[in-house]
């Protein structure tokens, strides 16, 4: 939100966002050069909301999440920015403090549930381990509680399933177990990085449904990372569209689909398969995401942008556009909207 908007007499938002990422930059210092994986990302997640983060492979979605959690490994490093969570800048926290926050207030689930579970331990052992961390010391957690956790995430026959090893579970079941483990600490924020990509379509819908139900019942906020516009449309309250390490558009979901502003977002929406409608082939955006070592000057999307050519905009290959609020609450980083700032 710009200062201008505030001057327009709109009341400021009542509560500061649960999570506020400001101009975050995470670079990988490789022998081939500096990979600018996250290059000036700003986004917020409010309490209880689902923030969708969407973009093609390699645009920096996971690295944004890993940076928020401070799980970036060498040769990567957070070079600048701020990550405010409940009034504190997480980037000033020590390793130990961060690990406590990750265990108690922010939960994470990843794409490959099975690789996140320990293959040699039974589900029961892993659940009890998590419960032990989150309960008052002194009282050993009971198996009934672990069974109840599995029941809550919709695992049928939990009394039996709890004795399974991860390899005995289907992908969907394993993801439910991961979610159950993530919920044990009653997190304020769940970061779900492609939580359903590895699952088949029906199971995908069930797991998304589960996330939606849990956020409703627990009032928890979710940062939902996905490359699928369809998932965002169905799940998110607000969306951030990322391209080549930066956010290019941000809006409430309905507004985004109603009037996508950025040519890249329009391309993404056009490529969603429509049920019952047979297309010769899905519309895909021609070209590829630029090499994050040698970013083109100007707008990062310019080399692939049809609108730039149609409108004969020369500025696009020279100067990077700023993020502006082109419609109320709807931000875009594109020269097409120059002068439309509110
Ligand atoms: N260890 C590393 N060394 C160099 N570059 C890296 C490293 N890890 C990630 N990157 C780069 O960071 C960029 C962003 O990666 P990231 O995993 O965040 O993408 P993503 O949007 O999550 O993609 P996907 O949809 O495929 O998961 C990529 O271009 C990737 O090549
Ligand atoms: Mg990723």
mmCIF file of C-alpha atoms and ligand atoms in Angstrom:
data_model
loop_
_atom_site.group_PDB
_atom_site.id
_atom_site.type_symbol
_atom_site.label_atom_id
_atom_site.label_comp_id
_atom_site.label_asym_id
_atom_site.label_seq_id
_atom_site.Cartn_x
_atom_site.Cartn_y
_atom_site.Cartn_z
ATOM 1 C CA UNK A 1 0.000 0.000 0.000
ATOM 2 C CA UNK A 2 1.433 3.356 -0.888
ATOM 3 C CA UNK A 3 1.500 6.397 1.324
ATOM 4 C CA UNK A 4 -0.709 8.068 -1.222
ATOM 5 C CA UNK A 5 -3.507 5.610 -0.517
ATOM 6 C CA UNK A 6 -3.326 6.373 3.141
ATOM 7 C CA UNK A 7 -3.594 10.078 2.376
ATOM 8 C CA UNK A 8 -6.770 9.350 0.451
ATOM 9 C CA UNK A 9 -8.532 9.004 3.762
ATOM 10 C CA UNK A 10 -8.722 5.211 3.833
ATOM 11 C CA UNK A 11 -8.368 3.898 7.354
ATOM 12 C CA UNK A 12 -5.088 2.092 7.918
ATOM 13 C CA UNK A 13 -5.337 -1.671 8.327
ATOM 14 C CA UNK A 14 -6.383 -2.458 11.899
ATOM 15 C CA UNK A 15 -3.699 -4.982 12.655
ATOM 16 C CA UNK A 16 -0.128 -5.293 11.411
ATOM 17 C CA UNK A 17 0.311 -8.303 9.154
ATOM 18 C CA UNK A 18 1.369 -11.573 10.772
ATOM 19 C CA UNK A 19 4.241 -11.829 8.317
ATOM 20 C CA UNK A 20 5.752 -8.988 6.378
ATOM 21 C CA UNK A 21 8.635 -9.550 4.008
ATOM 22 C CA UNK A 22 10.333 -6.366 2.824
ATOM 23 C CA UNK A 23 12.629 -6.147 -0.170
ATOM 24 C CA UNK A 24 14.180 -9.532 0.506
ATOM 25 C CA UNK A 25 17.248 -10.513 -1.493
ATOM 26 C CA UNK A 26 18.830 -13.951 -1.429
ATOM 27 C CA UNK A 27 21.745 -14.590 -3.749
ATOM 28 C CA UNK A 28 23.818 -17.664 -4.521
ATOM 29 C CA UNK A 29 27.483 -16.906 -4.899
ATOM 30 C CA UNK A 30 28.564 -19.529 -7.417
ATOM 31 C CA UNK A 31 31.689 -19.907 -9.529
ATOM 32 C CA UNK A 32 29.664 -19.010 -12.601
ATOM 33 C CA UNK A 33 28.429 -15.795 -11.024
ATOM 34 C CA UNK A 34 25.859 -14.423 -8.592
ATOM 35 C CA UNK A 35 22.475 -16.142 -8.934
ATOM 36 C CA UNK A 36 19.864 -13.638 -7.804
ATOM 37 C CA UNK A 37 17.300 -16.230 -6.724
ATOM 38 C CA UNK A 38 15.249 -13.771 -4.667
ATOM 39 C CA UNK A 39 15.776 -10.224 -5.804
ATOM 40 C CA UNK A 40 13.657 -7.718 -3.950
ATOM 41 C CA UNK A 41 10.572 -9.665 -2.858
ATOM 42 C CA UNK A 42 8.006 -7.941 -0.661
ATOM 43 C CA UNK A 43 4.871 -9.670 0.552
ATOM 44 C CA UNK A 44 2.566 -9.884 3.531
ATOM 45 C CA UNK A 45 0.464 -12.587 5.113
ATOM 46 C CA UNK A 46 -2.318 -11.472 7.427
ATOM 47 C CA UNK A 47 -3.694 -13.556 10.273
ATOM 48 C CA UNK A 48 -6.026 -16.261 9.074
ATOM 49 C CA UNK A 49 -5.548 -15.566 5.372
ATOM 50 C CA UNK A 50 -4.269 -17.790 2.602
ATOM 51 C CA UNK A 51 -1.620 -16.000 0.577
ATOM 52 C CA UNK A 52 -0.958 -17.729 -2.720
ATOM 53 C CA UNK A 53 2.527 -17.346 -4.187
ATOM 54 C CA UNK A 54 2.580 -18.420 -7.801
ATOM 55 C CA UNK A 55 5.059 -18.466 -10.670
ATOM 56 C CA UNK A 56 6.961 -20.720 -13.034
ATOM 57 C CA UNK A 57 9.676 -23.096 -11.948
ATOM 58 C CA UNK A 58 12.854 -21.347 -10.817
ATOM 59 C CA UNK A 59 11.295 -17.946 -10.107
ATOM 60 C CA UNK A 60 12.343 -18.015 -6.453
ATOM 61 C CA UNK A 61 9.222 -19.223 -4.632
ATOM 62 C CA UNK A 62 10.929 -21.880 -2.523
ATOM 63 C CA UNK A 63 13.942 -19.692 -1.859
ATOM 64 C CA UNK A 64 11.629 -16.960 -0.592
ATOM 65 C CA UNK A 65 10.134 -19.492 1.837
ATOM 66 C CA UNK A 66 13.548 -20.850 2.810
ATOM 67 C CA UNK A 67 14.766 -17.296 3.428
ATOM 68 C CA UNK A 68 11.792 -16.521 5.670
ATOM 69 C CA UNK A 69 12.661 -19.652 7.658
ATOM 70 C CA UNK A 70 16.397 -18.965 7.452
ATOM 71 C CA UNK A 71 17.098 -22.325 5.910
ATOM 72 C CA UNK A 72 19.204 -21.070 3.017
ATOM 73 C CA UNK A 73 22.363 -23.119 2.571
ATOM 74 C CA UNK A 74 25.722 -22.069 1.152
ATOM 75 C CA UNK A 75 26.590 -20.787 -1.374
ATOM 76 C CA UNK A 76 23.315 -18.960 -0.813
ATOM 77 C CA UNK A 77 22.962 -16.028 1.541
ATOM 78 C CA UNK A 78 20.282 -13.516 2.457
ATOM 79 C CA UNK A 79 21.971 -10.293 1.410
ATOM 80 C CA UNK A 80 19.340 -7.779 2.470
ATOM 81 C CA UNK A 81 15.757 -7.217 3.458
ATOM 82 C CA UNK A 82 13.552 -7.675 6.484
ATOM 83 C CA UNK A 83 11.228 -10.478 7.570
ATOM 84 C CA UNK A 84 8.805 -9.269 10.232
ATOM 85 C CA UNK A 85 6.836 -11.932 12.062
ATOM 86 C CA UNK A 86 4.648 -10.947 15.006
ATOM 87 C CA UNK A 87 6.521 -7.714 15.457
ATOM 88 C CA UNK A 88 10.050 -9.127 15.281
ATOM 89 C CA UNK A 89 12.561 -9.185 12.457
ATOM 90 C CA UNK A 90 13.387 -12.863 12.000
ATOM 91 C CA UNK A 91 16.600 -12.010 10.202
ATOM 92 C CA UNK A 92 18.076 -10.793 13.489
ATOM 93 C CA UNK A 93 17.358 -14.102 15.234
ATOM 94 C CA UNK A 94 19.986 -16.632 16.141
ATOM 95 C CA UNK A 95 19.954 -20.143 14.747
ATOM 96 C CA UNK A 96 18.522 -21.456 18.010
ATOM 97 C CA UNK A 97 15.805 -18.846 18.249
ATOM 98 C CA UNK A 98 14.834 -19.546 14.654
ATOM 99 C CA UNK A 99 14.614 -23.245 15.220
ATOM 100 C CA UNK A 100 12.262 -22.636 18.159
ATOM 101 C CA UNK A 101 10.092 -20.385 15.973
ATOM 102 C CA UNK A 102 10.036 -23.005 13.209
ATOM 103 C CA UNK A 103 8.962 -25.665 15.662
ATOM 104 C CA UNK A 104 6.312 -23.654 17.448
ATOM 105 C CA UNK A 105 4.892 -20.797 15.432
ATOM 106 C CA UNK A 106 5.654 -21.477 11.804
ATOM 107 C CA UNK A 107 5.161 -24.947 10.307
ATOM 108 C CA UNK A 108 6.369 -26.031 6.919
ATOM 109 C CA UNK A 109 5.254 -28.741 4.544
ATOM 110 C CA UNK A 110 7.092 -29.570 1.366
ATOM 111 C CA UNK A 111 6.321 -31.177 -1.939
ATOM 112 C CA UNK A 112 7.757 -34.611 -1.224
ATOM 113 C CA UNK A 113 6.117 -35.804 1.975
ATOM 114 C CA UNK A 114 7.935 -39.100 1.985
ATOM 115 C CA UNK A 115 11.365 -37.555 1.832
ATOM 116 C CA UNK A 116 10.481 -35.414 4.849
ATOM 117 C CA UNK A 117 9.429 -38.394 6.970
ATOM 118 C CA UNK A 118 12.066 -40.586 8.523
ATOM 119 C CA UNK A 119 11.885 -43.874 6.574
ATOM 120 C CA UNK A 120 13.110 -46.098 9.413
ATOM 121 C CA UNK A 121 10.694 -44.892 12.075
ATOM 122 C CA UNK A 122 7.041 -45.813 12.458
ATOM 123 C CA UNK A 123 4.461 -43.040 12.104
ATOM 124 C CA UNK A 124 3.664 -43.389 15.812
ATOM 125 C CA UNK A 125 7.280 -42.789 16.848
ATOM 126 C CA UNK A 126 7.509 -39.671 14.678
ATOM 127 C CA UNK A 127 4.216 -38.251 15.922
ATOM 128 C CA UNK A 128 5.069 -38.895 19.566
ATOM 129 C CA UNK A 129 8.419 -37.212 19.007
ATOM 130 C CA UNK A 130 6.687 -34.089 17.723
ATOM 131 C CA UNK A 131 4.173 -34.134 20.571
ATOM 132 C CA UNK A 132 6.988 -34.406 23.100
ATOM 133 C CA UNK A 133 8.542 -31.224 21.754
ATOM 134 C CA UNK A 134 5.303 -29.302 22.018
ATOM 135 C CA UNK A 135 3.953 -30.508 25.311
ATOM 136 C CA UNK A 136 4.905 -29.549 28.812
ATOM 137 C CA UNK A 137 7.966 -31.413 29.902
ATOM 138 C CA UNK A 138 7.428 -34.237 32.327
ATOM 139 C CA UNK A 139 4.347 -35.818 30.835
ATOM 140 C CA UNK A 140 5.093 -38.433 28.191
ATOM 141 C CA UNK A 141 2.719 -38.015 25.252
ATOM 142 C CA UNK A 142 0.221 -40.811 24.837
ATOM 143 C CA UNK A 143 -0.508 -42.830 21.769
ATOM 144 C CA UNK A 144 -4.190 -41.768 21.885
ATOM 145 C CA UNK A 145 -3.121 -38.201 21.220
ATOM 146 C CA UNK A 146 -1.144 -39.262 18.169
ATOM 147 C CA UNK A 147 -4.160 -41.250 16.949
ATOM 148 C CA UNK A 148 -6.337 -38.183 17.432
ATOM 149 C CA UNK A 149 -3.894 -36.149 15.309
ATOM 150 C CA UNK A 150 -4.209 -38.642 12.474
ATOM 151 C CA UNK A 151 -7.988 -38.621 12.796
ATOM 152 C CA UNK A 152 -8.028 -34.835 12.525
ATOM 153 C CA UNK A 153 -6.261 -34.916 9.180
ATOM 154 C CA UNK A 154 -8.671 -37.520 7.856
ATOM 155 C CA UNK A 155 -6.609 -40.689 7.937
ATOM 156 C CA UNK A 156 -8.949 -43.664 7.950
ATOM 157 C CA UNK A 157 -8.328 -46.357 10.516
ATOM 158 C CA UNK A 158 -5.740 -44.283 12.394
ATOM 159 C CA UNK A 159 -5.346 -46.901 15.157
ATOM 160 C CA UNK A 160 -3.871 -49.239 12.581
ATOM 161 C CA UNK A 161 -2.136 -46.668 10.373
ATOM 162 C CA UNK A 162 -0.129 -45.329 13.252
ATOM 163 C CA UNK A 163 1.924 -48.529 13.268
ATOM 164 C CA UNK A 164 2.897 -48.122 9.618
ATOM 165 C CA UNK A 165 6.287 -47.139 8.276
ATOM 166 C CA UNK A 166 6.336 -44.257 5.767
ATOM 167 C CA UNK A 167 6.839 -46.614 2.798
ATOM 168 C CA UNK A 168 3.554 -48.321 3.664
ATOM 169 C CA UNK A 169 1.651 -45.069 3.150
ATOM 170 C CA UNK A 170 0.405 -43.643 -0.121
ATOM 171 C CA UNK A 171 1.633 -40.166 -1.120
ATOM 172 C CA UNK A 172 -1.631 -38.599 0.016
ATOM 173 C CA UNK A 173 -1.495 -40.378 3.378
ATOM 174 C CA UNK A 174 2.120 -39.343 3.883
ATOM 175 C CA UNK A 175 1.230 -35.716 3.155
ATOM 176 C CA UNK A 176 -1.610 -35.946 5.696
ATOM 177 C CA UNK A 177 0.856 -37.263 8.275
ATOM 178 C CA UNK A 178 3.185 -34.343 7.497
ATOM 179 C CA UNK A 179 0.302 -31.929 7.929
ATOM 180 C CA UNK A 180 -0.652 -33.609 11.222
ATOM 181 C CA UNK A 181 2.910 -33.153 12.445
ATOM 182 C CA UNK A 182 2.903 -29.532 11.326
ATOM 183 C CA UNK A 183 -0.343 -28.890 13.187
ATOM 184 C CA UNK A 184 0.877 -30.331 16.499
ATOM 185 C CA UNK A 185 2.285 -26.984 17.553
ATOM 186 C CA UNK A 186 -0.846 -25.031 16.590
ATOM 187 C CA UNK A 187 1.174 -22.730 14.320
ATOM 188 C CA UNK A 188 0.151 -19.182 13.499
ATOM 189 C CA UNK A 189 1.534 -19.676 10.018
ATOM 190 C CA UNK A 190 1.776 -22.696 7.771
ATOM 191 C CA UNK A 191 4.148 -22.442 4.832
ATOM 192 C CA UNK A 192 3.104 -25.032 2.290
ATOM 193 C CA UNK A 193 5.522 -25.342 -0.627
ATOM 194 C CA UNK A 194 3.818 -27.210 -3.481
ATOM 195 C CA UNK A 195 2.042 -29.442 -0.943
ATOM 196 C CA UNK A 196 0.071 -31.350 -3.562
ATOM 197 C CA UNK A 197 2.270 -31.316 -6.651
ATOM 198 C CA UNK A 198 3.475 -34.882 -6.122
ATOM 199 C CA UNK A 199 -0.066 -36.229 -5.604
ATOM 200 C CA UNK A 200 -2.630 -37.341 -8.134
ATOM 201 C CA UNK A 201 -5.559 -35.069 -8.876
ATOM 202 C CA UNK A 202 -8.246 -36.504 -6.562
ATOM 203 C CA UNK A 203 -5.865 -36.739 -3.633
ATOM 204 C CA UNK A 204 -4.639 -33.238 -4.438
ATOM 205 C CA UNK A 205 -8.155 -31.877 -3.995
ATOM 206 C CA UNK A 206 -8.559 -33.727 -0.691
ATOM 207 C CA UNK A 207 -5.316 -32.387 0.745
ATOM 208 C CA UNK A 208 -6.160 -28.831 -0.342
ATOM 209 C CA UNK A 209 -9.544 -29.265 1.278
ATOM 210 C CA UNK A 210 -7.847 -30.352 4.470
ATOM 211 C CA UNK A 211 -5.604 -27.269 4.494
ATOM 212 C CA UNK A 212 -8.651 -25.079 3.957
ATOM 213 C CA UNK A 213 -10.563 -26.748 6.787
ATOM 214 C CA UNK A 214 -7.634 -26.482 9.181
ATOM 215 C CA UNK A 215 -7.131 -22.819 8.473
ATOM 216 C CA UNK A 216 -10.835 -22.231 9.140
ATOM 217 C CA UNK A 217 -10.934 -24.243 12.332
ATOM 218 C CA UNK A 218 -7.603 -23.042 13.678
ATOM 219 C CA UNK A 219 -7.629 -19.525 12.255
ATOM 220 C CA UNK A 220 -4.087 -20.134 11.047
ATOM 221 C CA UNK A 221 -2.567 -18.223 8.148
ATOM 222 C CA UNK A 222 -1.152 -20.061 5.147
ATOM 223 C CA UNK A 223 1.508 -19.122 2.624
ATOM 224 C CA UNK A 224 0.670 -21.456 -0.222
ATOM 225 C CA UNK A 225 3.373 -21.818 -2.831
ATOM 226 C CA UNK A 226 2.389 -23.329 -6.153
ATOM 227 C CA UNK A 227 3.054 -23.118 -9.874
ATOM 228 C CA UNK A 228 -0.623 -23.908 -10.568
ATOM 229 C CA UNK A 229 -2.954 -20.968 -11.180
ATOM 230 C CA UNK A 230 -5.920 -23.318 -10.685
ATOM 231 C CA UNK A 231 -4.816 -24.099 -7.129
ATOM 232 C CA UNK A 232 -4.416 -20.406 -6.367
ATOM 233 C CA UNK A 233 -7.858 -19.603 -7.778
ATOM 234 C CA UNK A 234 -9.457 -22.186 -5.556
ATOM 235 C CA UNK A 235 -7.501 -21.645 -2.361
ATOM 236 C CA UNK A 236 -6.027 -18.195 -1.959
ATOM 237 C CA UNK A 237 -7.567 -15.016 -0.575
ATOM 238 C CA UNK A 238 -4.743 -12.923 -1.950
ATOM 239 C CA UNK A 239 -2.079 -13.704 -4.521
ATOM 240 C CA UNK A 240 1.496 -12.708 -5.229
ATOM 241 C CA UNK A 241 2.699 -13.521 -8.742
ATOM 242 C CA UNK A 242 6.457 -13.989 -8.955
ATOM 243 C CA UNK A 243 8.695 -13.760 -11.971
ATOM 244 C CA UNK A 244 12.485 -14.197 -12.098
ATOM 245 C CA UNK A 245 13.114 -13.520 -8.434
ATOM 246 C CA UNK A 246 10.669 -10.717 -7.855
ATOM 247 C CA UNK A 247 6.965 -10.051 -7.308
ATOM 248 C CA UNK A 248 5.311 -8.647 -10.435
ATOM 249 C CA UNK A 249 1.673 -8.502 -9.353
ATOM 250 C CA UNK A 250 -0.302 -8.672 -6.156
ATOM 251 C CA UNK A 251 -4.055 -8.552 -5.593
ATOM 252 C CA UNK A 252 -7.014 -10.174 -3.881
ATOM 253 C CA UNK A 253 -7.662 -13.398 -5.798
ATOM 254 C CA UNK A 254 -10.976 -12.285 -7.280
ATOM 255 C CA UNK A 255 -9.480 -9.063 -8.615
ATOM 256 C CA UNK A 256 -6.487 -10.873 -10.025
ATOM 257 C CA UNK A 257 -8.607 -13.278 -12.058
ATOM 258 C CA UNK A 258 -11.145 -10.620 -12.920
ATOM 259 C CA UNK A 259 -8.597 -8.225 -14.307
ATOM 260 C CA UNK A 260 -5.087 -9.605 -14.493
ATOM 261 C CA UNK A 261 -2.840 -6.645 -15.190
ATOM 262 C CA UNK A 262 0.644 -7.971 -15.809
ATOM 263 C CA UNK A 263 1.150 -9.585 -19.234
ATOM 264 C CA UNK A 264 2.874 -12.469 -17.449
ATOM 265 C CA UNK A 265 -0.139 -13.065 -15.189
ATOM 266 C CA UNK A 266 -2.423 -12.965 -18.213
ATOM 267 C CA UNK A 267 -0.263 -15.624 -19.808
ATOM 268 C CA UNK A 268 -0.440 -17.794 -16.700
ATOM 269 C CA UNK A 269 -4.215 -17.500 -16.533
ATOM 270 C CA UNK A 270 -4.598 -18.295 -20.231
ATOM 271 C CA UNK A 271 -2.665 -21.486 -19.666
ATOM 272 C CA UNK A 272 -5.095 -22.901 -17.074
ATOM 273 C CA UNK A 273 -6.887 -25.884 -18.564
ATOM 274 C CA UNK A 274 -10.644 -25.310 -18.553
ATOM 275 C CA UNK A 275 -12.817 -28.311 -17.656
ATOM 276 C CA UNK A 276 -14.984 -29.534 -20.474
ATOM 277 C CA UNK A 277 -13.357 -27.186 -22.930
ATOM 278 C CA UNK A 278 -11.055 -28.788 -25.425
ATOM 279 C CA UNK A 279 -8.218 -26.617 -26.552
ATOM 280 C CA UNK A 280 -5.941 -27.636 -29.370
ATOM 281 C CA UNK A 281 -3.080 -26.907 -27.063
ATOM 282 C CA UNK A 282 -2.723 -24.938 -23.904
ATOM 283 C CA UNK A 283 -1.569 -21.425 -24.376
ATOM 284 C CA UNK A 284 1.902 -21.247 -22.967
ATOM 285 C CA UNK A 285 4.023 -18.177 -22.631
ATOM 286 C CA UNK A 286 6.704 -18.366 -25.297
ATOM 287 C CA UNK A 287 10.311 -18.093 -24.240
ATOM 288 C CA UNK A 288 11.989 -18.958 -20.988
ATOM 289 C CA UNK A 289 12.647 -17.417 -17.609
ATOM 290 C CA UNK A 290 15.873 -15.414 -17.946
ATOM 291 C CA UNK A 291 19.102 -16.678 -16.483
ATOM 292 C CA UNK A 292 19.142 -15.323 -12.944
ATOM 293 C CA UNK A 293 22.851 -14.556 -13.256
ATOM 294 C CA UNK A 294 22.516 -12.217 -16.232
ATOM 295 C CA UNK A 295 19.185 -10.544 -15.803
ATOM 296 C CA UNK A 296 18.128 -8.470 -18.806
ATOM 297 C CA UNK A 297 18.166 -4.722 -18.218
ATOM 298 C CA UNK A 298 14.737 -3.186 -17.698
ATOM 299 C CA UNK A 299 11.729 -5.386 -17.024
ATOM 300 C CA UNK A 300 12.681 -9.031 -16.495
ATOM 301 C CA UNK A 301 9.686 -10.178 -18.499
ATOM 302 C CA UNK A 302 10.342 -7.858 -21.460
ATOM 303 C CA UNK A 303 12.052 -10.473 -23.681
ATOM 304 C CA UNK A 304 8.889 -12.646 -23.550
ATOM 305 C CA UNK A 305 6.304 -9.886 -23.447
ATOM 306 C CA UNK A 306 3.863 -9.587 -26.329
ATOM 307 C CA UNK A 307 2.265 -6.458 -24.871
ATOM 308 C CA UNK A 308 5.609 -4.666 -25.027
ATOM 309 C CA UNK A 309 5.805 -5.298 -28.757
ATOM 310 C CA UNK A 310 2.123 -4.540 -29.379
ATOM 311 C CA UNK A 311 2.356 -1.238 -27.536
ATOM 312 C CA UNK A 312 5.805 -0.403 -28.872
ATOM 313 C CA UNK A 313 7.081 0.347 -25.388
ATOM 314 C CA UNK A 314 10.802 1.045 -25.492
ATOM 315 C CA UNK A 315 11.271 1.805 -21.831
ATOM 316 C CA UNK A 316 10.724 -1.854 -20.928
ATOM 317 C CA UNK A 317 14.158 -2.981 -22.037
ATOM 318 C CA UNK A 318 15.889 -0.036 -20.405
ATOM 319 C CA UNK A 319 14.433 0.592 -16.973
ATOM 320 C CA UNK A 320 12.884 -1.787 -14.469
ATOM 321 C CA UNK A 321 9.317 -0.714 -13.647
ATOM 322 C CA UNK A 322 8.474 -0.073 -9.993
ATOM 323 C CA UNK A 323 5.587 -1.853 -8.254
ATOM 324 C CA UNK A 324 2.638 0.535 -8.362
ATOM 325 C CA UNK A 325 -0.927 0.363 -7.104
ATOM 326 C CA UNK A 326 -2.672 0.595 -10.450
ATOM 327 C CA UNK A 327 -6.097 -0.317 -9.020
ATOM 328 C CA UNK A 328 -7.214 -0.103 -5.382
ATOM 329 C CA UNK A 329 -5.384 -2.877 -3.551
ATOM 330 C CA UNK A 330 -4.015 -4.228 -6.833
ATOM 331 C CA UNK A 331 -0.283 -3.833 -7.407
ATOM 332 C CA UNK A 332 1.622 -4.378 -10.616
ATOM 333 C CA UNK A 333 5.199 -3.979 -11.857
ATOM 334 C CA UNK A 334 4.683 -2.990 -15.492
ATOM 335 C CA UNK A 335 5.214 0.130 -17.595
ATOM 336 C CA UNK A 336 1.815 -0.352 -19.264
ATOM 337 C CA UNK A 337 0.238 1.200 -16.183
ATOM 338 C CA UNK A 338 2.582 4.138 -15.824
ATOM 339 C CA UNK A 339 0.601 7.137 -14.689
ATOM 340 C CA UNK A 340 -2.262 5.005 -13.368
ATOM 341 C CA UNK A 341 -0.954 4.987 -9.822
ATOM 342 C CA UNK A 342 -3.582 5.809 -7.250
HETATM 343 N N1 LIG B 1 22.376 -24.073 -4.451
HETATM 344 C C1 LIG B 1 22.076 -23.252 -5.446
HETATM 345 N N2 LIG B 1 23.041 -22.716 -6.216
HETATM 346 C C2 LIG B 1 22.750 -21.872 -7.222
HETATM 347 N N3 LIG B 1 21.505 -21.499 -7.552
HETATM 348 C C3 LIG B 1 20.492 -22.011 -6.828
HETATM 349 C C4 LIG B 1 20.718 -22.910 -5.745
HETATM 350 N N4 LIG B 1 19.515 -23.245 -5.226
HETATM 351 C C5 LIG B 1 18.598 -22.580 -5.958
HETATM 352 N N5 LIG B 1 19.170 -21.829 -6.900
HETATM 353 C C6 LIG B 1 18.491 -21.001 -7.902
HETATM 354 O O1 LIG B 1 17.536 -20.190 -7.284
HETATM 355 C C7 LIG B 1 16.467 -19.948 -8.186
HETATM 356 C C8 LIG B 1 15.171 -20.018 -7.457
HETATM 357 O O2 LIG B 1 14.936 -21.335 -7.036
HETATM 358 P P1 LIG B 1 13.612 -21.778 -6.266
HETATM 359 O O3 LIG B 1 13.851 -23.156 -5.799
HETATM 360 O O4 LIG B 1 13.258 -20.764 -5.257
HETATM 361 O O5 LIG B 1 12.536 -21.767 -7.439
HETATM 362 P P2 LIG B 1 10.996 -22.158 -7.362
HETATM 363 O O6 LIG B 1 10.229 -20.963 -7.790
HETATM 364 O O7 LIG B 1 10.674 -22.727 -6.035
HETATM 365 O O8 LIG B 1 10.878 -23.254 -8.494
HETATM 366 P P3 LIG B 1 10.074 -24.653 -8.525
HETATM 367 O O9 LIG B 1 8.688 -24.311 -8.978
HETATM 368 O O10 LIG B 1 10.819 -25.445 -9.528
HETATM 369 O O11 LIG B 1 10.113 -25.252 -7.149
HETATM 370 C C9 LIG B 1 16.593 -20.985 -9.295
HETATM 371 O O12 LIG B 1 16.878 -20.328 -10.487
HETATM 372 C C10 LIG B 1 17.725 -21.857 -8.877
HETATM 373 O O13 LIG B 1 18.514 -22.189 -9.971
HETATM 374 MG MG1 LIG B 2 10.135 -24.630 -5.371
#
